[in-house]
Amino acid sequence: MDKLFKKRKINILDFVEYELWLEDLQLKGWKLAEIKNKTHIFTKDISKKVRYCLDYCEDYVDRPSKYYEKVYSDFGWELVYRNKNIFLWKKEYEEERPNAFNNIEEIERRNKEFIKASKPMLAACILLLVITTANYMPRFFVAYDIKNMIFMFAWYMLAMTKVIPIIKNYKYYFKNKGLIDKNL
């Protein structure tokens, strides 16, 4: 049996492009068989039209995830993957691409909350970079102190490991903002 391994991180803010990527591979005859961490394992299959839906379900008191799963399965959706509150559903179709139960207003609200929650971390990291540069750069150039340079480099790496994912999320947010209406 032919297998195809692709690495791709599942990011709820990048759901439109992710869904289209899975649907395109299915049209090319690669069926999603399993997801392990970032590795997507596909098996060779016939070309089919399959709608994928990446969704986020918060465990509200009035909407527990068991009820949520039942609604999707009652309407013919098959659960492909679940990780905590992130669900990946699929449904085969012939003619018209089926709509999921995603509420566009809810998706936009959720995405805004993700972005809003990341703003303090982004501000703190940028402040850390500015303070580190202002404090240690003059010392390095005056005394050529390698200890200060190593310390400054360590702070930069710490800040950058937090800043880069946040910047990627902002990129996904603004890129998908216009795609939501076209593809849902």
mmCIF file of C-alpha atoms in Angstrom, residues 30-177:
data_model
loop_
_atom_site.group_PDB
_atom_site.id
_atom_site.type_symbol
_atom_site.label_atom_id
_atom_site.label_comp_id
_atom_site.label_asym_id
_atom_site.label_seq_id
_atom_site.Cartn_x
_atom_site.Cartn_y
_atom_site.Cartn_z
ATOM 1 C CA TRP A 30 -4.451 10.583 -1.228
ATOM 2 C CA LYS A 31 -6.786 9.751 1.665
ATOM 3 C CA LEU A 32 -5.911 11.068 5.122
ATOM 4 C CA ALA A 33 -5.415 7.969 7.262
ATOM 5 C CA GLU A 34 -3.846 9.301 10.439
ATOM 6 C CA ILE A 35 -2.338 12.352 12.116
ATOM 7 C CA LYS A 36 0.544 11.903 14.560
ATOM 8 C CA ASN A 37 1.837 15.167 16.017
ATOM 9 C CA LYS A 38 2.600 17.217 12.889
ATOM 10 C CA THR A 39 2.866 14.213 10.558
ATOM 11 C CA HIS A 40 -0.102 13.537 8.301
ATOM 12 C CA ILE A 41 -0.152 10.001 6.913
ATOM 13 C CA PHE A 42 -2.012 9.510 3.633
ATOM 14 C CA THR A 43 -2.805 6.255 1.836
ATOM 15 C CA LYS A 44 -3.374 5.835 -1.889
ATOM 16 C CA ASP A 45 -7.078 5.879 -2.710
ATOM 17 C CA ILE A 46 -9.338 6.810 -5.586
ATOM 18 C CA SER A 47 -9.936 10.461 -6.295
ATOM 19 C CA LYS A 48 -12.982 11.727 -4.387
ATOM 20 C CA LYS A 49 -14.580 15.013 -3.524
ATOM 21 C CA VAL A 50 -14.315 15.284 0.244
ATOM 22 C CA ARG A 51 -15.066 18.346 2.349
ATOM 23 C CA TYR A 52 -12.833 18.710 5.396
ATOM 24 C CA CYS A 53 -13.781 20.912 8.317
ATOM 25 C CA LEU A 54 -11.346 21.924 11.055
ATOM 26 C CA ASP A 55 -13.340 23.168 14.015
ATOM 27 C CA TYR A 56 -12.752 24.311 17.566
ATOM 28 C CA CYS A 57 -15.348 23.397 20.190
ATOM 29 C CA GLU A 58 -15.156 25.118 23.527
ATOM 30 C CA ASP A 59 -16.660 22.975 26.274
ATOM 31 C CA TYR A 60 -19.507 25.255 27.237
ATOM 32 C CA VAL A 61 -22.030 24.057 29.792
ATOM 33 C CA ASP A 62 -24.813 24.436 27.235
ATOM 34 C CA ARG A 63 -22.819 22.743 24.449
ATOM 35 C CA PRO A 64 -20.750 19.839 25.755
ATOM 36 C CA SER A 65 -18.548 18.093 23.224
ATOM 37 C CA LYS A 66 -20.609 14.846 23.236
ATOM 38 C CA TYR A 67 -23.632 16.754 21.915
ATOM 39 C CA TYR A 68 -21.374 18.579 19.484
ATOM 40 C CA GLU A 69 -20.011 15.292 18.095
ATOM 41 C CA LYS A 70 -23.512 13.806 17.789
ATOM 42 C CA VAL A 71 -24.796 16.735 15.708
ATOM 43 C CA TYR A 72 -21.971 16.368 13.200
ATOM 44 C CA SER A 73 -22.261 12.568 12.970
ATOM 45 C CA ASP A 74 -26.070 12.712 12.606
ATOM 46 C CA PHE A 75 -25.607 14.824 9.479
ATOM 47 C CA GLY A 76 -23.131 12.423 7.890
ATOM 48 C CA TRP A 77 -19.833 13.936 9.008
ATOM 49 C CA GLU A 78 -17.065 11.547 10.041
ATOM 50 C CA LEU A 79 -14.629 12.467 12.812
ATOM 51 C CA VAL A 80 -11.106 12.100 11.443
ATOM 52 C CA TYR A 81 -9.035 13.603 14.245
ATOM 53 C CA ARG A 82 -9.474 15.141 17.672
ATOM 54 C CA ASN A 83 -6.925 16.843 19.878
ATOM 55 C CA LYS A 84 -8.393 18.423 23.002
ATOM 56 C CA ASN A 85 -10.941 20.928 21.621
ATOM 57 C CA ILE A 86 -9.826 20.796 17.984
ATOM 58 C CA PHE A 87 -11.867 18.531 15.711
ATOM 59 C CA LEU A 88 -11.271 17.536 12.089
ATOM 60 C CA TRP A 89 -14.376 16.318 10.250
ATOM 61 C CA LYS A 90 -14.845 15.014 6.717
ATOM 62 C CA LYS A 91 -17.787 14.353 4.430
ATOM 63 C CA GLU A 92 -17.868 12.976 0.891
ATOM 64 C CA TYR A 93 -19.968 14.776 -1.691
ATOM 65 C CA GLU A 94 -20.820 14.608 -5.388
ATOM 66 C CA GLU A 95 -22.052 18.000 -6.560
ATOM 67 C CA GLU A 96 -22.108 20.926 -4.152
ATOM 68 C CA ARG A 97 -19.482 21.323 -1.435
ATOM 69 C CA PRO A 98 -21.360 20.851 1.867
ATOM 70 C CA ASN A 99 -21.349 23.498 4.545
ATOM 71 C CA ALA A 100 -20.242 22.613 8.025
ATOM 72 C CA PHE A 101 -21.972 23.859 11.123
ATOM 73 C CA ASN A 102 -19.382 26.569 11.595
ATOM 74 C CA ASN A 103 -20.929 29.859 12.496
ATOM 75 C CA ILE A 104 -18.949 32.579 10.697
ATOM 76 C CA GLU A 105 -19.555 35.093 13.487
ATOM 77 C CA GLU A 106 -18.359 32.548 16.055
ATOM 78 C CA ILE A 107 -15.226 31.789 14.020
ATOM 79 C CA GLU A 108 -14.408 35.479 13.693
ATOM 80 C CA ARG A 109 -15.030 36.020 17.425
ATOM 81 C CA ARG A 110 -12.822 33.054 18.332
ATOM 82 C CA ASN A 111 -10.022 34.195 16.028
ATOM 83 C CA LYS A 112 -10.178 37.711 17.472
ATOM 84 C CA GLU A 113 -9.927 36.230 20.973
ATOM 85 C CA PHE A 114 -6.817 34.241 19.996
ATOM 86 C CA ILE A 115 -5.232 37.395 18.587
ATOM 87 C CA LYS A 116 -6.327 39.526 21.550
ATOM 88 C CA ALA A 117 -4.860 37.008 24.003
ATOM 89 C CA SER A 118 -1.493 37.096 22.217
ATOM 90 C CA LYS A 119 -1.103 40.901 22.283
ATOM 91 C CA PRO A 120 0.334 41.135 25.839
ATOM 92 C CA MET A 121 2.893 38.407 25.072
ATOM 93 C CA LEU A 122 3.885 40.133 21.837
ATOM 94 C CA ALA A 123 4.267 43.480 23.629
ATOM 95 C CA ALA A 124 6.315 41.878 26.426
ATOM 96 C CA CYS A 125 8.647 40.173 23.946
ATOM 97 C CA ILE A 126 9.180 43.351 21.933
ATOM 98 C CA LEU A 127 9.853 45.266 25.156
ATOM 99 C CA LEU A 128 12.328 42.559 26.192
ATOM 100 C CA LEU A 129 14.151 42.892 22.865
ATOM 101 C CA VAL A 130 14.332 46.688 23.148
ATOM 102 C CA ILE A 131 15.541 46.663 26.773
ATOM 103 C CA THR A 132 18.096 43.939 26.084
ATOM 104 C CA THR A 133 19.467 45.782 23.070
ATOM 105 C CA ALA A 134 19.606 49.139 24.866
ATOM 106 C CA ASN A 135 21.233 47.639 27.939
ATOM 107 C CA TYR A 136 23.773 45.189 26.558
ATOM 108 C CA MET A 137 24.729 46.461 23.110
ATOM 109 C CA PRO A 138 26.644 49.553 24.363
ATOM 110 C CA ARG A 139 28.492 47.414 26.922
ATOM 111 C CA PHE A 140 29.590 44.981 24.239
ATOM 112 C CA PHE A 141 30.960 47.645 21.923
ATOM 113 C CA VAL A 142 32.744 49.542 24.713
ATOM 114 C CA ALA A 143 34.314 46.618 26.553
ATOM 115 C CA TYR A 144 33.957 43.790 24.003
ATOM 116 C CA ASP A 145 32.602 41.699 26.846
ATOM 117 C CA ILE A 146 31.693 38.305 25.434
ATOM 118 C CA LYS A 147 29.636 37.429 28.567
ATOM 119 C CA ASN A 148 27.308 40.348 27.866
ATOM 120 C CA MET A 149 27.001 39.285 24.245
ATOM 121 C CA ILE A 150 26.111 35.698 25.214
ATOM 122 C CA PHE A 151 23.563 36.961 27.750
ATOM 123 C CA MET A 152 22.046 39.305 25.156
ATOM 124 C CA PHE A 153 21.910 36.494 22.589
ATOM 125 C CA ALA A 154 20.137 34.215 25.114
ATOM 126 C CA TRP A 155 17.479 36.882 25.767
ATOM 127 C CA TYR A 156 17.018 37.378 22.017
ATOM 128 C CA MET A 157 16.482 33.657 21.495
ATOM 129 C CA LEU A 158 13.984 33.514 24.358
ATOM 130 C CA ALA A 159 12.021 36.446 22.964
ATOM 131 C CA MET A 160 12.145 35.173 19.379
ATOM 132 C CA THR A 161 10.818 31.719 20.330
ATOM 133 C CA LYS A 162 7.705 33.500 21.584
ATOM 134 C CA VAL A 163 7.460 36.235 18.935
ATOM 135 C CA ILE A 164 7.703 34.079 15.792
ATOM 136 C CA PRO A 165 4.608 31.897 16.517
ATOM 137 C CA ILE A 166 2.620 35.000 17.479
ATOM 138 C CA ILE A 167 3.587 36.741 14.234
ATOM 139 C CA LYS A 168 2.601 33.606 12.271
ATOM 140 C CA ASN A 169 -0.800 33.628 13.980
ATOM 141 C CA TYR A 170 -1.294 37.273 13.010
ATOM 142 C CA LYS A 171 -0.373 36.369 9.419
ATOM 143 C CA TYR A 172 -2.902 33.502 9.384
ATOM 144 C CA TYR A 173 -5.558 35.706 10.967
ATOM 145 C CA PHE A 174 -5.313 38.471 8.379
ATOM 146 C CA LYS A 175 -4.856 36.065 5.448
ATOM 147 C CA ASN A 176 -7.910 33.975 6.352
ATOM 148 C CA LYS A 177 -10.099 36.918 7.262
#
